Amino acid sequence: MVYAYEVILGSNQWFMLWEDRENEADRFIAGDEPGKIIAMDSLRRLRDFASAHALIVAWEELGTLNLNRFCQEISALTPARKLTVDQCAILLNAWNFFDDFARTLDLERAWFDSDG
């Protein structure tokens, strides 16, 4: 299944398509050019893209990653500080986002194939 995903950073907002693949690793929808993840500046433009590419998207299940909030939580971490369930969810969602993002761009393999 394909889902719309909103990413917020500063006052900017992007919309991407994320694919939950049953027997393979999850990933974002990439363009024809290597290293290009599809990201639009509006949900309407993302809908147009999905329609033009005959993608079936669960639009009602929009995911959101607020990187402003993520940076706030990361910068406030200390060894003795207890986290709320909400704070843990923010950190885990960001971790999963970056993992899928890196996998989509094949950065995991590039990291392990490098000498450094």
PDB file of C-alpha atoms in Angstrom:
ATOM      1  CA  MET A   1       0.000   0.000   0.000  1.00  0.00           C
ATOM      2  CA  VAL A   2       1.140   3.569  -0.688  1.00  0.00           C
ATOM      3  CA  TYR A   3       0.644   6.399   1.801  1.00  0.00           C
ATOM      4  CA  ALA A   4       1.114  10.164   1.645  1.00  0.00           C
ATOM      5  CA  TYR A   5       3.726  11.504   4.036  1.00  0.00           C
ATOM      6  CA  GLU A   6       4.149  15.131   5.116  1.00  0.00           C
ATOM      7  CA  VAL A   7       7.520  16.462   6.275  1.00  0.00           C
ATOM      8  CA  ILE A   8       7.782  19.826   8.032  1.00  0.00           C
ATOM      9  CA  LEU A   9      11.058  21.697   8.536  1.00  0.00           C
ATOM     10  CA  GLY A  10      11.134  25.354   9.504  1.00  0.00           C
ATOM     11  CA  SER A  11       8.267  26.963   7.624  1.00  0.00           C
ATOM     12  CA  ASN A  12       8.629  24.513   4.724  1.00  0.00           C
ATOM     13  CA  GLN A  13       6.462  21.513   4.082  1.00  0.00           C
ATOM     14  CA  TRP A  14       6.902  18.671   1.591  1.00  0.00           C
ATOM     15  CA  PHE A  15       4.667  15.786   0.662  1.00  0.00           C
ATOM     16  CA  MET A  16       6.029  12.404  -0.376  1.00  0.00           C
ATOM     17  CA  LEU A  17       4.724   8.946  -1.133  1.00  0.00           C
ATOM     18  CA  TRP A  18       5.802   6.111   1.130  1.00  0.00           C
ATOM     19  CA  GLU A  19       5.310   2.473   0.172  1.00  0.00           C
ATOM     20  CA  ASP A  20       4.710  -0.254   2.748  1.00  0.00           C
ATOM     21  CA  ARG A  21       5.999  -3.318   0.904  1.00  0.00           C
ATOM     22  CA  GLU A  22       4.919  -6.644   2.395  1.00  0.00           C
ATOM     23  CA  ASN A  23       7.858  -8.878   1.532  1.00  0.00           C
ATOM     24  CA  GLU A  24      10.479  -6.189   0.984  1.00  0.00           C
ATOM     25  CA  ALA A  25      11.823  -3.195   2.889  1.00  0.00           C
ATOM     26  CA  ASP A  26       9.620  -0.095   2.966  1.00  0.00           C
ATOM     27  CA  ARG A  27      10.676   2.849   0.828  1.00  0.00           C
ATOM     28  CA  PHE A  28       9.668   6.211  -0.561  1.00  0.00           C
ATOM     29  CA  ILE A  29       8.567   6.528  -4.178  1.00  0.00           C
ATOM     30  CA  ALA A  30      11.537   7.687  -6.232  1.00  0.00           C
ATOM     31  CA  GLY A  31      11.649   9.367  -9.610  1.00  0.00           C
ATOM     32  CA  ASP A  32      13.224   8.034 -12.779  1.00  0.00           C
ATOM     33  CA  GLU A  33      16.531   9.742 -11.982  1.00  0.00           C
ATOM     34  CA  PRO A  34      18.703   7.943  -9.414  1.00  0.00           C
ATOM     35  CA  GLY A  35      18.841   9.720  -6.069  1.00  0.00           C
ATOM     36  CA  LYS A  36      15.577  11.622  -6.551  1.00  0.00           C
ATOM     37  CA  ILE A  37      12.712  10.999  -4.139  1.00  0.00           C
ATOM     38  CA  ILE A  38       9.399  12.440  -5.269  1.00  0.00           C
ATOM     39  CA  ALA A  39       8.550  15.424  -3.038  1.00  0.00           C
ATOM     40  CA  MET A  40       5.899  18.038  -3.777  1.00  0.00           C
ATOM     41  CA  ASP A  41       5.153  21.341  -2.086  1.00  0.00           C
ATOM     42  CA  SER A  42       1.427  20.635  -1.870  1.00  0.00           C
ATOM     43  CA  LEU A  43      -0.817  17.668  -1.315  1.00  0.00           C
ATOM     44  CA  ARG A  44      -2.738  18.622  -4.475  1.00  0.00           C
ATOM     45  CA  ARG A  45       0.418  18.313  -6.605  1.00  0.00           C
ATOM     46  CA  LEU A  46       1.204  14.969  -4.963  1.00  0.00           C
ATOM     47  CA  ARG A  47      -2.334  13.751  -5.765  1.00  0.00           C
ATOM     48  CA  ASP A  48      -1.843  14.830  -9.395  1.00  0.00           C
ATOM     49  CA  PHE A  49       1.463  12.933  -9.552  1.00  0.00           C
ATOM     50  CA  ALA A  50      -0.075   9.793  -8.035  1.00  0.00           C
ATOM     51  CA  SER A  51      -3.017   9.953 -10.429  1.00  0.00           C
ATOM     52  CA  ALA A  52      -0.737  10.415 -13.460  1.00  0.00           C
ATOM     53  CA  HIS A  53       1.263   7.340 -12.380  1.00  0.00           C
ATOM     54  CA  ALA A  54      -1.810   5.234 -11.520  1.00  0.00           C
ATOM     55  CA  LEU A  55      -0.746   4.882  -7.879  1.00  0.00           C
ATOM     56  CA  ILE A  56      -3.372   3.809  -5.370  1.00  0.00           C
ATOM     57  CA  VAL A  57      -2.779   5.896  -2.250  1.00  0.00           C
ATOM     58  CA  ALA A  58      -4.469   5.691   1.163  1.00  0.00           C
ATOM     59  CA  TRP A  59      -4.941   9.475   1.340  1.00  0.00           C
ATOM     60  CA  GLU A  60      -6.960   9.293   4.561  1.00  0.00           C
ATOM     61  CA  GLU A  61      -3.893   7.952   6.412  1.00  0.00           C
ATOM     62  CA  LEU A  62      -1.522  10.892   5.940  1.00  0.00           C
ATOM     63  CA  GLY A  63       1.643  10.480   8.019  1.00  0.00           C
ATOM     64  CA  THR A  64       3.468  13.527   9.366  1.00  0.00           C
ATOM     65  CA  LEU A  65       7.032  14.068  10.518  1.00  0.00           C
ATOM     66  CA  ASN A  66       7.617  17.450  12.118  1.00  0.00           C
ATOM     67  CA  LEU A  67      11.396  17.834  12.026  1.00  0.00           C
ATOM     68  CA  ASN A  68      11.131  21.037  14.073  1.00  0.00           C
ATOM     69  CA  ARG A  69       9.665  19.021  16.929  1.00  0.00           C
ATOM     70  CA  PHE A  70      12.175  16.204  16.358  1.00  0.00           C
ATOM     71  CA  CYS A  71      15.121  18.641  16.630  1.00  0.00           C
ATOM     72  CA  GLN A  72      13.571  20.103  19.774  1.00  0.00           C
ATOM     73  CA  GLU A  73      13.304  16.656  21.383  1.00  0.00           C
ATOM     74  CA  ILE A  74      16.807  15.567  20.321  1.00  0.00           C
ATOM     75  CA  SER A  75      18.414  18.721  21.688  1.00  0.00           C
ATOM     76  CA  ALA A  76      16.655  18.235  25.046  1.00  0.00           C
ATOM     77  CA  LEU A  77      17.821  14.638  25.563  1.00  0.00           C
ATOM     78  CA  THR A  78      19.864  13.949  28.676  1.00  0.00           C
ATOM     79  CA  PRO A  79      20.870  10.583  30.195  1.00  0.00           C
ATOM     80  CA  ALA A  80      18.615  10.900  33.254  1.00  0.00           C
ATOM     81  CA  ARG A  81      15.589  12.459  31.531  1.00  0.00           C
ATOM     82  CA  LYS A  82      12.515  10.274  31.262  1.00  0.00           C
ATOM     83  CA  LEU A  83      10.623  10.511  27.993  1.00  0.00           C
ATOM     84  CA  THR A  84       6.886  10.485  27.491  1.00  0.00           C
ATOM     85  CA  VAL A  85       5.226   8.070  25.084  1.00  0.00           C
ATOM     86  CA  ASP A  86       4.652  11.018  22.723  1.00  0.00           C
ATOM     87  CA  GLN A  87       8.345  11.964  22.781  1.00  0.00           C
ATOM     88  CA  CYS A  88       9.369   8.359  22.135  1.00  0.00           C
ATOM     89  CA  ALA A  89       6.955   8.214  19.192  1.00  0.00           C
ATOM     90  CA  ILE A  90       8.480  11.376  17.684  1.00  0.00           C
ATOM     91  CA  LEU A  91      12.004   9.952  17.939  1.00  0.00           C
ATOM     92  CA  LEU A  92      10.993   6.525  16.620  1.00  0.00           C
ATOM     93  CA  ASN A  93       9.029   7.966  13.689  1.00  0.00           C
ATOM     94  CA  ALA A  94      12.015  10.116  12.710  1.00  0.00           C
ATOM     95  CA  TRP A  95      14.354   7.119  12.983  1.00  0.00           C
ATOM     96  CA  ASN A  96      12.063   5.076  10.713  1.00  0.00           C
ATOM     97  CA  PHE A  97      11.755   7.980   8.263  1.00  0.00           C
ATOM     98  CA  PHE A  98      15.530   8.400   7.951  1.00  0.00           C
ATOM     99  CA  ASP A  99      16.012   4.633   7.646  1.00  0.00           C
ATOM    100  CA  ASP A 100      13.488   4.348   4.794  1.00  0.00           C
ATOM    101  CA  PHE A 101      14.841   7.539   3.184  1.00  0.00           C
ATOM    102  CA  ALA A 102      18.411   6.171   3.202  1.00  0.00           C
ATOM    103  CA  ARG A 103      17.233   2.789   1.891  1.00  0.00           C
ATOM    104  CA  THR A 104      15.329   4.451  -0.966  1.00  0.00           C
ATOM    105  CA  LEU A 105      18.465   6.326  -2.036  1.00  0.00           C
ATOM    106  CA  ASP A 106      20.561   3.177  -1.567  1.00  0.00           C
ATOM    107  CA  LEU A 107      22.685   5.006   0.997  1.00  0.00           C
ATOM    108  CA  GLU A 108      22.821   1.994   3.318  1.00  0.00           C
ATOM    109  CA  ARG A 109      24.805   0.022   0.774  1.00  0.00           C
ATOM    110  CA  ALA A 110      26.953   3.039  -0.094  1.00  0.00           C
ATOM    111  CA  TRP A 111      27.805   3.462   3.596  1.00  0.00           C
ATOM    112  CA  PHE A 112      28.864  -0.154   4.036  1.00  0.00           C
ATOM    113  CA  ASP A 113      30.716  -0.257   0.715  1.00  0.00           C
ATOM    114  CA  SER A 114      32.825   2.813   1.569  1.00  0.00           C
ATOM    115  CA  ASP A 115      36.199   2.718   3.252  1.00  0.00           C
ATOM    116  CA  GLY A 116      35.284   5.268   5.884  1.00  0.00           C
TER     117      GLY A 116
END
